CSV table of C-alpha atoms in Angstrom, one decimal:
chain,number,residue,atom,x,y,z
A,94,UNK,CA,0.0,0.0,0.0
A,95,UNK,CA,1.2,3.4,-1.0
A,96,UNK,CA,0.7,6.1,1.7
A,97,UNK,CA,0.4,9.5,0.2
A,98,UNK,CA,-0.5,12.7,1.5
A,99,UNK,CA,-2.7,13.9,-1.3
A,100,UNK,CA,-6.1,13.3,-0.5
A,101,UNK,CA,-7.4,12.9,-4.1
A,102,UNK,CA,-5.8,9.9,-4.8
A,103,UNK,CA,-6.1,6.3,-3.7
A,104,UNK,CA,-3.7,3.8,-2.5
A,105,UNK,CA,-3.7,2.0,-5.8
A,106,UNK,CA,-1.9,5.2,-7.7
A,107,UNK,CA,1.9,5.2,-8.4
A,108,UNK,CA,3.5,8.1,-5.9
A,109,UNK,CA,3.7,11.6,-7.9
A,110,UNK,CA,7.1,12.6,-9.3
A,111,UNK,CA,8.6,16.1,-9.3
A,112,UNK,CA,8.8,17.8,-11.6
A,113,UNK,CA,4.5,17.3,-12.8
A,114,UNK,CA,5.4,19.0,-16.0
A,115,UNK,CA,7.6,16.5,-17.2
A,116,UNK,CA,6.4,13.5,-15.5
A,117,UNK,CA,2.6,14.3,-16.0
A,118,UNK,CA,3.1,13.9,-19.5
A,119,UNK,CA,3.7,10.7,-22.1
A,120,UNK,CA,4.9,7.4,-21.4
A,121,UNK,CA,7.7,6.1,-18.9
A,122,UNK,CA,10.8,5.5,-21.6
A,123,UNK,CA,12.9,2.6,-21.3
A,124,UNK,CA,14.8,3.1,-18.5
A,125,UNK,CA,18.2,2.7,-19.6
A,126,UNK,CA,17.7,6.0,-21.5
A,127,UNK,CA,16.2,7.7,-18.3
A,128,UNK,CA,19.3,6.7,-16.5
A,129,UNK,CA,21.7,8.0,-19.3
A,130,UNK,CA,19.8,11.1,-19.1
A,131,UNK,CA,20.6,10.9,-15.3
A,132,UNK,CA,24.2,10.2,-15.9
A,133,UNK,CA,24.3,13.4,-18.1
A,134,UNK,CA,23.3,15.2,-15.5
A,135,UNK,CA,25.8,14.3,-13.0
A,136,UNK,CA,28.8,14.8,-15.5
A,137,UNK,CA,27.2,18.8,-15.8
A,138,UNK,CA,27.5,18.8,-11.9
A,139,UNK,CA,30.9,17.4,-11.7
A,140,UNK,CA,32.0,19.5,-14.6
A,141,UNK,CA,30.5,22.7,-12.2
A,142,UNK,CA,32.2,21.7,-9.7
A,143,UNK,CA,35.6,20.9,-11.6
A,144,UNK,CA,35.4,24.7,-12.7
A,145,UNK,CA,34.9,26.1,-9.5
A,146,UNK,CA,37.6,24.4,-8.4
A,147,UNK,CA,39.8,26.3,-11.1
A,148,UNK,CA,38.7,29.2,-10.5
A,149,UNK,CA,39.6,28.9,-6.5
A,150,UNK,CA,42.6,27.1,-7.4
A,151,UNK,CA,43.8,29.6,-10.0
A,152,UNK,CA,43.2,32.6,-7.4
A,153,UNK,CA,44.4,30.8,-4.3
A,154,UNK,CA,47.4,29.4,-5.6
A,155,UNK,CA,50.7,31.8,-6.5
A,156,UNK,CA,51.5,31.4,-10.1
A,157,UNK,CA,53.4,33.4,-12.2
A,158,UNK,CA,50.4,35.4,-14.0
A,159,UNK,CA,49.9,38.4,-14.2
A,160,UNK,CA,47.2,39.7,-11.5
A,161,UNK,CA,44.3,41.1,-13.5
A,162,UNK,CA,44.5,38.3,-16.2
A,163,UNK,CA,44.5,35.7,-13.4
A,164,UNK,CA,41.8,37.2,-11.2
A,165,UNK,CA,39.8,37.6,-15.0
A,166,UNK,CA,40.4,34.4,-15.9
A,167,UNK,CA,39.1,32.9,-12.0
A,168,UNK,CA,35.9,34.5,-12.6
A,169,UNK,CA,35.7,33.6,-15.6
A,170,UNK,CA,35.8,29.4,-14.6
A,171,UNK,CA,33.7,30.4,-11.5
A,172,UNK,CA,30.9,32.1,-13.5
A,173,UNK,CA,31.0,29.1,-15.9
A,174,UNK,CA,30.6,27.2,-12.9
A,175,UNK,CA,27.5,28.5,-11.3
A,176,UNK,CA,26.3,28.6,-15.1
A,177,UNK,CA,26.7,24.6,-15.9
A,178,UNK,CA,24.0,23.5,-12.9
A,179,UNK,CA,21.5,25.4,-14.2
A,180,UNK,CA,22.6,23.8,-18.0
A,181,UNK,CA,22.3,20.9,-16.1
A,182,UNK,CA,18.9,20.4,-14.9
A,183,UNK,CA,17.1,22.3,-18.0
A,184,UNK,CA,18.7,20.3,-20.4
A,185,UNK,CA,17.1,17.0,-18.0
A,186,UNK,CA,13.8,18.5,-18.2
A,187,UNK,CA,14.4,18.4,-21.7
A,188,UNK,CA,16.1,15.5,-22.5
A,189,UNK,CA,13.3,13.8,-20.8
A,190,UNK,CA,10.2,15.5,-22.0
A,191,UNK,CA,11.8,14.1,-25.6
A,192,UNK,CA,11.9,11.0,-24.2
A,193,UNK,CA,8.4,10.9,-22.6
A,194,UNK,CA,6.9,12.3,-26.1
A,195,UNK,CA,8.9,10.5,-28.2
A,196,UNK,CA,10.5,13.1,-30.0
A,197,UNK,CA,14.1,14.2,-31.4
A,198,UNK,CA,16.1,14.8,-28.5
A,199,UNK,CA,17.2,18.7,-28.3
A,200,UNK,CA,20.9,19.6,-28.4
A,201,UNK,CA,22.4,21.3,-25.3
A,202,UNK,CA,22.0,25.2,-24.7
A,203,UNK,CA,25.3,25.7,-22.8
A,204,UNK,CA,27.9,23.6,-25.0
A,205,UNK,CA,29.0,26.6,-27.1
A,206,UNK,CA,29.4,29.3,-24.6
A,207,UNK,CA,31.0,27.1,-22.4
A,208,UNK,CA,33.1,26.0,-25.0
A,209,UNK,CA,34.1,29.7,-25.6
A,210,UNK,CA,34.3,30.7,-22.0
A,211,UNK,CA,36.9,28.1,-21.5
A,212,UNK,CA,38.7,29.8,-24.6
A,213,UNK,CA,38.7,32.7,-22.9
A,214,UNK,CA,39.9,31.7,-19.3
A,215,UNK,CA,42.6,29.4,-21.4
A,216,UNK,CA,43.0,32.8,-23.3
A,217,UNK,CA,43.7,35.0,-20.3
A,218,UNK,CA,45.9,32.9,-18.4
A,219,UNK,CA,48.6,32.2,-21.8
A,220,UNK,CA,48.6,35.7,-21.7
A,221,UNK,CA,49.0,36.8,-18.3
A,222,UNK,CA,52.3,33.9,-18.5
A,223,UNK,CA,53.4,35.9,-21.3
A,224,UNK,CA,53.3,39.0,-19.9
């Protein structure tokens, strides 16, 4: 027996999944695909986490960059880092809304600008050793 605090429903329903406007809709997929979707998500959090740590690391640490291109490039991998979380668990809501629906899976939002942002944190630190 499932004991559930909404009072509309009876014992015999499944338990209600957050969030509604993903799970409310379509069929269950097979589940390997919802757990690869699940896996993807966990690689965005450990890649936030990775660039947070670069950004402290690069700050805390004494290297021999210059100041402003090293502070630049810290917030640079700490802004991508607060940014990739929230890439993270939009691009689960819509990874598996597809799924649910049984449409085209949609690309990811973030790839690009993170792509560039690490350009540009690679970027300041070559020439903040250079200078």
């Amino acid at each position: 027996m499932v004991v559930d605090t909404d009072d509309n429903r009876t014992s015999a329903d499944p338990p209600r999944r957050w969030p509604g406007r993903v799970f409310d809709r379509g069929v269950d997929p097979d589940p390997r695909f919802s757990l690869a979707n699940e896996r993807t998500f966990l690689a965005w959090i450990r890649t936030s986490l990775a660039l947070f740590a670069a950004g402290v690391a690069l700050e805390a640490l004494t290297l021999p960059i210059a100041p402003g291109l090293r502070r630049a490039a810290a917030v640079v991998l700490i802004l991508l880092g607060a940014v990739a979380p929230v890439q993270a668990f939009l691009g689960w809501l819509r990874t598996e809304a597809a799924l649910r629906l049984g449409r085209s899976l949609p690309p990811s939002m973030l790839a690009v600008p993170l792509g560039l942002g690490l350009v540009v944190a690679g970027g300041l630190i070559l020439i903040g050793l250079l200078v």
